[in-house]
Short mmCIF file of C-alpha atoms in Angstrom, two decimals:
data_model
loop_
_atom_site.label_atom_id
_atom_site.label_comp_id
_atom_site.label_asym_id
_atom_site.label_seq_id
_atom_site.Cartn_x
_atom_site.Cartn_y
_atom_site.Cartn_z
CA UNK A 1 -30.15 -65.56 24.45
CA UNK A 2 -28.20 -64.93 27.60
CA UNK A 3 -29.10 -61.80 29.55
CA UNK A 4 -25.72 -60.26 28.71
CA UNK A 5 -26.56 -60.50 25.02
CA UNK A 6 -30.14 -59.32 25.51
CA UNK A 7 -28.96 -56.22 27.38
CA UNK A 8 -26.53 -55.39 24.60
CA UNK A 9 -29.33 -55.68 22.03
CA UNK A 10 -32.02 -53.94 24.10
CA UNK A 11 -33.22 -50.39 23.47
CA UNK A 12 -33.17 -50.43 19.67
CA UNK A 13 -36.08 -48.46 18.19
CA UNK A 14 -38.50 -50.66 16.28
CA UNK A 15 -40.21 -47.87 14.33
CA UNK A 16 -39.53 -44.43 12.85
CA UNK A 17 -38.60 -41.47 15.07
CA UNK A 18 -41.31 -39.04 16.11
CA UNK A 19 -41.27 -35.85 14.03
CA UNK A 20 -40.09 -32.71 15.86
CA UNK A 21 -39.44 -29.15 14.66
CA UNK A 22 -35.70 -29.76 14.85
CA UNK A 23 -33.69 -32.74 13.62
CA UNK A 24 -32.93 -35.63 16.00
CA UNK A 25 -29.60 -35.56 17.81
CA UNK A 26 -28.04 -38.85 16.80
CA UNK A 27 -25.02 -39.82 18.87
CA UNK A 28 -22.95 -42.52 17.26
CA UNK A 29 -19.51 -43.21 15.88
CA UNK A 30 -20.57 -46.53 14.35
CA UNK A 31 -23.17 -46.50 11.59
CA UNK A 32 -24.91 -49.84 10.96
CA UNK A 33 -25.23 -50.58 7.25
CA UNK A 34 -28.02 -52.53 5.56
CA UNK A 35 -25.90 -55.16 3.82
CA UNK A 36 -22.35 -56.30 2.98
CA UNK A 37 -22.28 -54.46 -0.35
CA UNK A 38 -22.81 -51.16 1.46
CA UNK A 39 -19.64 -51.51 3.57
CA UNK A 40 -17.47 -49.90 0.88
CA UNK A 41 -20.10 -47.92 -1.02
CA UNK A 42 -19.09 -44.48 0.26
CA UNK A 43 -21.21 -42.66 -2.33
CA UNK A 44 -24.45 -44.31 -1.27
CA UNK A 45 -24.26 -44.47 2.52
CA UNK A 46 -22.85 -42.68 5.52
CA UNK A 47 -20.34 -45.25 6.73
CA UNK A 48 -18.95 -43.50 9.79
CA UNK A 49 -20.53 -41.14 12.32
CA UNK A 50 -17.74 -38.56 12.03
CA UNK A 51 -19.15 -37.42 8.70
CA UNK A 52 -22.33 -36.33 10.46
CA UNK A 53 -25.85 -37.63 10.92
CA UNK A 54 -29.27 -35.94 11.11
CA UNK A 55 -28.38 -32.72 12.96
CA UNK A 56 -25.26 -32.07 10.89
CA UNK A 57 -27.15 -32.85 7.68
CA UNK A 58 -29.94 -30.48 8.68
CA UNK A 59 -27.48 -27.66 9.35
CA UNK A 60 -25.64 -28.26 6.07
CA UNK A 61 -28.90 -28.15 4.14
CA UNK A 62 -29.90 -24.88 5.83
CA UNK A 63 -26.48 -23.31 5.15
CA UNK A 64 -26.63 -24.39 1.50
CA UNK A 65 -29.92 -22.52 1.22
CA UNK A 66 -28.58 -19.48 3.11
CA UNK A 67 -25.41 -19.20 1.02
CA UNK A 68 -26.83 -20.40 -2.31
CA UNK A 69 -24.11 -23.05 -2.31
CA UNK A 70 -23.47 -26.22 -4.31
CA UNK A 71 -22.16 -27.71 -1.08
CA UNK A 72 -21.16 -26.69 2.45
CA UNK A 73 -18.74 -28.30 4.89
CA UNK A 74 -18.68 -27.92 8.68
CA UNK A 75 -15.56 -27.42 10.81
CA UNK A 76 -14.99 -27.35 14.59
CA UNK A 77 -14.25 -23.58 14.60
CA UNK A 78 -14.23 -20.57 12.32
CA UNK A 79 -10.44 -20.66 12.11
CA UNK A 80 -10.56 -24.35 11.19
CA UNK A 81 -12.93 -23.43 8.36
CA UNK A 82 -10.54 -20.79 7.05
CA UNK A 83 -7.48 -23.01 7.30
CA UNK A 84 -9.37 -26.05 5.99
CA UNK A 85 -10.53 -24.19 2.89
CA UNK A 86 -6.99 -23.02 2.11
CA UNK A 87 -5.49 -26.47 2.67
CA UNK A 88 -8.10 -27.96 0.35
CA UNK A 89 -7.10 -25.85 -2.66
CA UNK A 90 -3.42 -24.96 -2.13
CA UNK A 91 -0.26 -27.00 -2.66
CA UNK A 92 3.49 -26.45 -2.46
CA UNK A 93 4.64 -23.96 -5.08
CA UNK A 94 1.35 -22.01 -5.10
CA UNK A 95 1.01 -18.39 -4.09
CA UNK A 96 -1.85 -16.90 -2.08
CA UNK A 97 -2.67 -13.18 -1.94
CA UNK A 98 -4.20 -12.12 1.38
CA UNK A 99 -5.87 -8.81 2.21
CA UNK A 100 -3.80 -7.07 4.89
CA UNK A 101 -6.85 -6.43 7.09
CA UNK A 102 -7.56 -10.15 7.44
CA UNK A 103 -8.52 -11.80 10.76
CA UNK A 104 -5.25 -12.09 12.72
CA UNK A 105 -5.43 -15.87 13.37
CA UNK A 106 -5.72 -16.33 9.58
CA UNK A 107 -2.53 -14.27 9.19
CA UNK A 108 -0.84 -16.45 11.81
CA UNK A 109 -1.76 -19.62 9.89
CA UNK A 110 -0.50 -18.15 6.62
CA UNK A 111 2.79 -17.00 8.12
CA UNK A 112 3.57 -20.06 10.24
CA UNK A 113 1.95 -23.01 8.45
CA UNK A 114 1.40 -22.28 4.75
CA UNK A 115 4.92 -20.91 4.31
CA UNK A 116 6.36 -23.97 6.06
CA UNK A 117 4.68 -26.16 3.47
CA UNK A 118 5.99 -24.20 0.49
CA UNK A 119 3.11 -21.84 -0.21
CA UNK A 120 4.13 -18.23 -0.86
CA UNK A 121 2.05 -15.61 0.97
CA UNK A 122 1.75 -11.95 -0.04
CA UNK A 123 -0.39 -9.32 1.70
CA UNK A 124 -2.07 -6.56 -0.26
CA UNK A 125 -3.47 -3.19 0.76
CA UNK A 126 -7.29 -3.31 1.01
CA UNK A 127 -7.39 0.07 -0.74
CA UNK A 128 -5.67 -1.36 -3.84
CA UNK A 129 -8.01 -1.19 -6.85
CA UNK A 130 -9.05 -4.60 -8.27
CA UNK A 131 -7.29 -4.07 -11.63
CA UNK A 132 -4.07 -3.10 -9.88
CA UNK A 133 -4.38 -6.12 -7.58
CA UNK A 134 -4.72 -8.43 -10.57
CA UNK A 135 -1.71 -6.79 -12.19
CA UNK A 136 0.36 -8.08 -9.27
CA UNK A 137 -0.65 -11.73 -9.69
CA UNK A 138 1.66 -14.36 -11.16
CA UNK A 139 1.39 -17.78 -12.78
CA UNK A 140 1.74 -19.26 -9.28
CA UNK A 141 -1.16 -17.29 -7.80
CA UNK A 142 -3.81 -19.84 -6.93
CA UNK A 143 -6.01 -18.08 -4.35
CA UNK A 144 -7.01 -14.60 -3.18
CA UNK A 145 -8.20 -14.36 0.44
CA UNK A 146 -10.59 -11.48 1.09
CA UNK A 147 -12.41 -10.02 4.07
CA UNK A 148 -14.78 -7.14 3.46
CA UNK A 149 -15.29 -5.29 5.72
CA UNK A 150 -11.82 -6.01 7.11
CA UNK A 151 -11.14 -6.98 10.69
CA UNK A 152 -10.81 -4.14 13.19
CA UNK A 153 -10.72 -1.25 10.69
CA UNK A 154 -13.56 -2.24 8.29
CA UNK A 155 -12.12 -1.34 4.90
CA UNK A 156 -14.25 -2.55 1.97
CA UNK A 157 -13.17 -4.22 -1.27
CA UNK A 158 -15.17 -4.60 -4.46
CA UNK A 159 -15.55 -8.38 -4.14
CA UNK A 160 -17.64 -8.78 -7.28
CA UNK A 161 -15.03 -7.07 -9.46
CA UNK A 162 -12.13 -8.96 -7.86
CA UNK A 163 -13.97 -12.27 -8.35
CA UNK A 164 -14.68 -11.45 -12.00
CA UNK A 165 -11.06 -10.59 -12.76
CA UNK A 166 -9.70 -13.54 -10.78
CA UNK A 167 -11.91 -16.05 -12.58
CA UNK A 168 -10.69 -14.80 -15.94
CA UNK A 169 -7.16 -15.70 -14.79
CA UNK A 170 -8.08 -19.06 -13.28
CA UNK A 171 -7.53 -17.80 -9.72
CA UNK A 172 -9.85 -18.86 -6.89
CA UNK A 173 -11.34 -16.38 -4.43
CA UNK A 174 -12.21 -16.92 -0.77
CA UNK A 175 -14.11 -14.43 1.38
CA UNK A 176 -14.41 -14.46 5.15
CA UNK A 177 -18.06 -13.45 5.40
CA UNK A 178 -18.54 -13.66 9.17
CA UNK A 179 -19.54 -9.96 9.30
CA UNK A 180 -22.25 -10.55 6.67
CA UNK A 181 -23.25 -13.90 8.24
CA UNK A 182 -24.56 -15.23 4.92
CA UNK A 183 -27.69 -13.11 5.37
CA UNK A 184 -26.53 -9.53 4.97
CA UNK A 185 -24.17 -10.40 2.15
CA UNK A 186 -23.96 -13.45 -0.13
CA UNK A 187 -20.44 -13.79 -1.58
CA UNK A 188 -21.24 -16.71 -3.90
CA UNK A 189 -23.93 -14.65 -5.64
CA UNK A 190 -21.25 -12.04 -6.33
CA UNK A 191 -18.89 -14.55 -7.94
CA UNK A 192 -16.73 -15.53 -4.96
CA UNK A 193 -15.75 -19.21 -5.03
CA UNK A 194 -15.61 -19.97 -1.29
CA UNK A 195 -17.63 -18.25 1.45
CA UNK A 196 -16.32 -18.83 4.97
CA UNK A 197 -18.13 -18.12 8.22
CA UNK A 198 -17.21 -18.42 11.86
CA UNK A 199 -20.61 -19.79 12.82
CA UNK A 200 -19.42 -19.29 16.40
CA UNK A 201 -20.42 -15.67 16.02
CA UNK A 202 -23.72 -14.56 14.47
CA UNK A 203 -25.18 -17.90 13.46
CA UNK A 204 -24.68 -19.39 16.93
CA UNK A 205 -25.68 -16.05 18.42
CA UNK A 206 -25.26 -16.93 22.09
CA UNK A 207 -21.47 -17.09 22.63
CA UNK A 208 -21.54 -20.70 23.78
CA UNK A 209 -20.58 -22.97 20.86
CA UNK A 210 -17.73 -23.16 18.32
CA UNK A 211 -18.13 -24.00 14.63
CA UNK A 212 -17.19 -22.83 11.15
CA UNK A 213 -18.48 -23.42 7.64
CA UNK A 214 -17.23 -23.16 4.08
CA UNK A 215 -19.77 -22.85 1.28
CA UNK A 216 -18.60 -23.65 -2.26
CA UNK A 217 -19.88 -22.07 -5.44
CA UNK A 218 -19.58 -25.27 -7.49
CA UNK A 219 -19.73 -29.00 -6.85
CA UNK A 220 -16.09 -29.68 -7.74
CA UNK A 221 -14.88 -27.28 -5.05
CA UNK A 222 -17.35 -28.77 -2.57
CA UNK A 223 -15.80 -32.19 -3.20
CA UNK A 224 -12.32 -30.79 -2.56
CA UNK A 225 -13.51 -29.41 0.78
CA UNK A 226 -15.12 -32.71 1.71
CA UNK A 227 -11.94 -34.61 0.80
CA UNK A 228 -9.94 -32.25 3.02
CA UNK A 229 -12.23 -32.93 5.97
CA UNK A 230 -11.91 -36.70 5.48
CA UNK A 231 -8.12 -36.53 5.18
CA UNK A 232 -7.59 -34.30 8.22
CA UNK A 233 -10.22 -35.90 10.45
CA UNK A 234 -12.36 -32.91 11.37
CA UNK A 235 -15.82 -33.42 12.87
CA UNK A 236 -18.53 -31.47 14.68
CA UNK A 237 -20.80 -32.88 17.35
CA UNK A 238 -24.54 -33.39 16.83
CA UNK A 239 -25.31 -31.23 19.88
CA UNK A 240 -23.30 -28.33 18.46
CA UNK A 241 -24.87 -28.72 15.02
CA UNK A 242 -28.31 -28.65 16.62
CA UNK A 243 -27.47 -25.46 18.51
CA UNK A 244 -26.19 -23.81 15.33
CA UNK A 245 -29.35 -24.72 13.46
CA UNK A 246 -31.40 -23.30 16.32
CA UNK A 247 -29.41 -20.06 16.17
CA UNK A 248 -29.87 -19.87 12.42
CA UNK A 249 -33.66 -19.71 12.86
CA UNK A 250 -33.43 -16.29 14.57
CA UNK A 251 -30.44 -14.90 12.63
CA UNK A 252 -32.36 -12.34 10.50
CA UNK A 253 -34.31 -11.05 13.51
CA UNK A 254 -31.22 -10.61 15.67
CA UNK A 255 -29.17 -9.01 12.88
CA UNK A 256 -31.91 -6.48 12.12
CA UNK A 257 -32.10 -5.38 15.76
CA UNK A 258 -28.34 -5.31 16.27
CA UNK A 259 -27.72 -3.47 13.02
CA UNK A 260 -30.31 -0.80 13.83
CA UNK A 261 -28.84 -0.31 17.32
CA UNK A 262 -25.29 -0.19 15.93
CA UNK A 263 -26.17 2.58 13.50
CA UNK A 264 -27.72 4.59 16.32
CA UNK A 265 -24.69 4.15 18.57
CA UNK A 266 -22.28 4.87 15.71
CA UNK A 267 -24.07 8.08 14.76
CA UNK A 268 -23.95 9.20 18.39
CA UNK A 269 -20.23 8.42 18.66
CA UNK A 270 -19.50 10.38 15.49
CA UNK A 271 -20.85 13.52 17.19
CA UNK A 272 -18.74 13.19 20.36
CA UNK A 273 -15.78 15.51 20.92
CA UNK A 274 -13.46 12.68 21.99
CA UNK A 275 -14.03 10.72 18.76
CA UNK A 276 -12.06 11.47 15.59
CA UNK A 277 -13.73 8.97 13.24
CA UNK A 278 -16.17 6.05 13.19
CA UNK A 279 -15.08 3.06 11.08
CA UNK A 280 -18.40 1.58 9.97
CA UNK A 281 -19.18 1.25 6.24
CA UNK A 282 -22.92 1.14 6.95
CA UNK A 283 -22.79 4.68 8.37
CA UNK A 284 -23.71 7.33 5.76
CA UNK A 285 -20.65 9.30 4.76
CA UNK A 286 -18.21 6.53 5.70
CA UNK A 287 -15.48 5.52 3.23
CA UNK A 288 -16.80 2.96 0.71
CA UNK A 289 -20.37 3.39 1.96
CA UNK A 290 -21.42 3.05 -1.68
CA UNK A 291 -20.00 -0.49 -1.82
CA UNK A 292 -21.82 -1.47 1.36
CA UNK A 293 -25.06 0.05 0.07
CA UNK A 294 -24.70 -1.73 -3.28
CA UNK A 295 -23.92 -5.20 -1.90
CA UNK A 296 -25.42 -5.49 1.59
CA UNK A 297 -29.01 -5.81 2.72
CA UNK A 298 -28.23 -4.40 6.18
CA UNK A 299 -25.62 -3.88 8.87
CA UNK A 300 -24.49 -6.06 11.72
CA UNK A 301 -23.44 -4.82 15.15
CA UNK A 302 -19.64 -4.76 14.73
CA UNK A 303 -17.66 -1.57 14.08
CA UNK A 304 -14.77 0.51 15.43
CA UNK A 305 -14.12 4.12 16.29
CA UNK A 306 -10.94 6.20 16.38
CA UNK A 307 -10.30 8.33 19.43
CA UNK A 308 -8.43 11.61 19.43
CA UNK A 309 -4.78 11.11 20.45
CA UNK A 310 -4.07 10.18 24.07
CA UNK A 311 -1.73 7.88 26.03
CA UNK A 312 -2.51 4.17 26.11
CA UNK A 313 -3.64 4.45 29.73
CA UNK A 314 -6.55 6.63 28.57
CA UNK A 315 -7.91 3.79 26.41
CA UNK A 316 -7.61 1.43 29.38
CA UNK A 317 -9.49 3.96 31.50
CA UNK A 318 -12.30 4.06 28.94
CA UNK A 319 -12.63 0.29 28.78
CA UNK A 320 -12.33 -0.30 32.52
CA UNK A 321 -15.24 1.98 33.42
CA UNK A 322 -17.71 0.28 31.07
CA UNK A 323 -20.37 -1.85 32.74
CA UNK A 324 -22.66 -2.97 29.89
CA UNK A 325 -19.84 -3.69 27.44
CA UNK A 326 -17.86 -6.78 28.35
CA UNK A 327 -14.19 -6.89 27.41
CA UNK A 328 -13.91 -9.86 25.05
CA UNK A 329 -12.46 -10.76 21.65
CA UNK A 330 -15.25 -12.79 20.13
CA UNK A 331 -18.53 -11.24 18.99
CA UNK A 332 -21.83 -12.01 17.33
CA UNK A 333 -23.70 -13.00 20.47
CA UNK A 334 -26.55 -11.26 22.23
CA UNK A 335 -24.20 -9.22 24.43
CA UNK A 336 -22.22 -6.04 23.79
CA UNK A 337 -18.41 -6.16 23.82
CA UNK A 338 -15.42 -3.83 23.49
CA UNK A 339 -11.69 -4.23 22.86
CA UNK A 340 -8.72 -2.00 22.09
CA UNK A 341 -7.18 -2.68 18.66
CA UNK A 342 -3.80 -1.00 18.33
CA UNK A 343 -1.75 -3.96 19.54
CA UNK A 344 -3.11 -6.13 16.71
CA UNK A 345 -2.60 -3.46 14.04
CA UNK A 346 1.19 -3.61 14.48
CA UNK A 347 1.28 -6.92 12.59
CA UNK A 348 0.05 -5.41 9.33
CA UNK A 349 2.34 -4.95 6.34
CA UNK A 350 0.54 -1.88 4.95
CA UNK A 351 0.20 0.24 8.06
CA UNK A 352 -2.01 3.30 8.08
CA UNK A 353 -2.00 6.15 10.57
CA UNK A 354 -5.56 6.42 11.83
CA UNK A 355 -4.69 9.45 13.97
CA UNK A 356 -5.48 7.97 17.37
CA UNK A 357 -6.28 4.80 19.31
CA UNK A 358 -8.95 2.46 17.93
CA UNK A 359 -11.65 0.72 19.95
CA UNK A 360 -13.87 -1.99 18.45
CA UNK A 361 -17.44 -2.44 19.64
CA UNK A 362 -19.92 -5.22 19.20
CA UNK A 363 -23.46 -3.97 19.75
CA UNK A 364 -25.67 -6.61 21.30
CA UNK A 365 -29.38 -6.77 22.03
CA UNK A 366 -29.38 -4.32 24.93
CA UNK A 367 -31.31 -1.08 24.45
CA UNK A 368 -29.09 1.32 22.46
CA UNK A 369 -29.80 4.24 24.80
CA UNK A 370 -28.35 2.26 27.70
CA UNK A 371 -25.27 1.44 25.64
CA UNK A 372 -24.84 5.10 24.73
CA UNK A 373 -24.99 6.05 28.41
CA UNK A 374 -22.33 3.46 29.18
CA UNK A 375 -20.08 4.77 26.40
CA UNK A 376 -20.55 8.33 27.68
CA UNK A 377 -19.07 7.21 31.00
CA UNK A 378 -16.19 5.65 29.11
CA UNK A 379 -15.52 8.77 27.05
CA UNK A 380 -15.61 10.89 30.22
CA UNK A 381 -12.96 8.63 31.72
CA UNK A 382 -10.93 8.89 28.53
CA UNK A 383 -11.08 12.69 28.59
CA UNK A 384 -9.95 12.81 32.21
CA UNK A 385 -7.04 10.45 31.51
CA UNK A 386 -5.94 12.56 28.55
CA UNK A 387 -5.29 15.40 30.96
#
């Protein structure tokens, strides 16, 4: 053979890969098949690299075990997972009921995309009892989208009861379980049909990679998800899948530490004069603490607190003086974060007066006493700005 041909053919492994603790990172769009019959045998072989190779398969297997799922699909972001799951099961003429405390980008997708394609969207109050919620369904209701605890204000719903009632009516349920991370809470075991995670957050754990997942309770739903991925062309890279699998190995250890620290910080905040209320269902005495205690094996590091009334500039003063808490919207990594929430709450349909400004915290892996000292500086700044 000519050297040009030999160089093209050079470098192919002649034997099996060495075994490592993690899966190999296979980079390839083209997958070479063993024979002509395999070219169109999609059930027997991976025919295209976009569907994922060793690292993606390893992550999917681990997530199936974590979630107790019949099948799990990967998406390039948490939002893509949420939107992908809805697109896989909804069609024009359907109706979807969405909890009003849902993640705001999910609301944006529902309002600007689903409605444009003929899907009716209705938002319900998270405090609505399950039986009353079901009384408001119709023949067109196809899906109920849940998030418990809810974004920013952490209201809880009885997901097991909602799932039971929905199934009796032939209605699917989807839960955004990023707060529970598949470890603290397992939606599928409580009857939910689709469990969605922004793996970007706790599973990744280091604030440096995007990905989402949807775990399905039964094989038929898993096939619908897989079809949706094929039709829309989503893919995740092997490097990102490898990083997610690496983060998954330490998920329980990190969550235990962050949950313990969060409870300590939350209890301290509850005792401060500047704080009106702490919104954290894992905190004893919090609203719906009984639901959290019944369903969850622990707490994560994300919660909010309500300040006593003050001008908006006082909240800015609190945030600007913090040194250990970064100001950032994502969460789930090793670092502590803080944001103000009131601007986002204006988009809700069922608005509640919380009595003062709301600040959301993510408690990272720093020592909780240091975080408390940082928050004390912030509360001092808030008190001064209140006048």
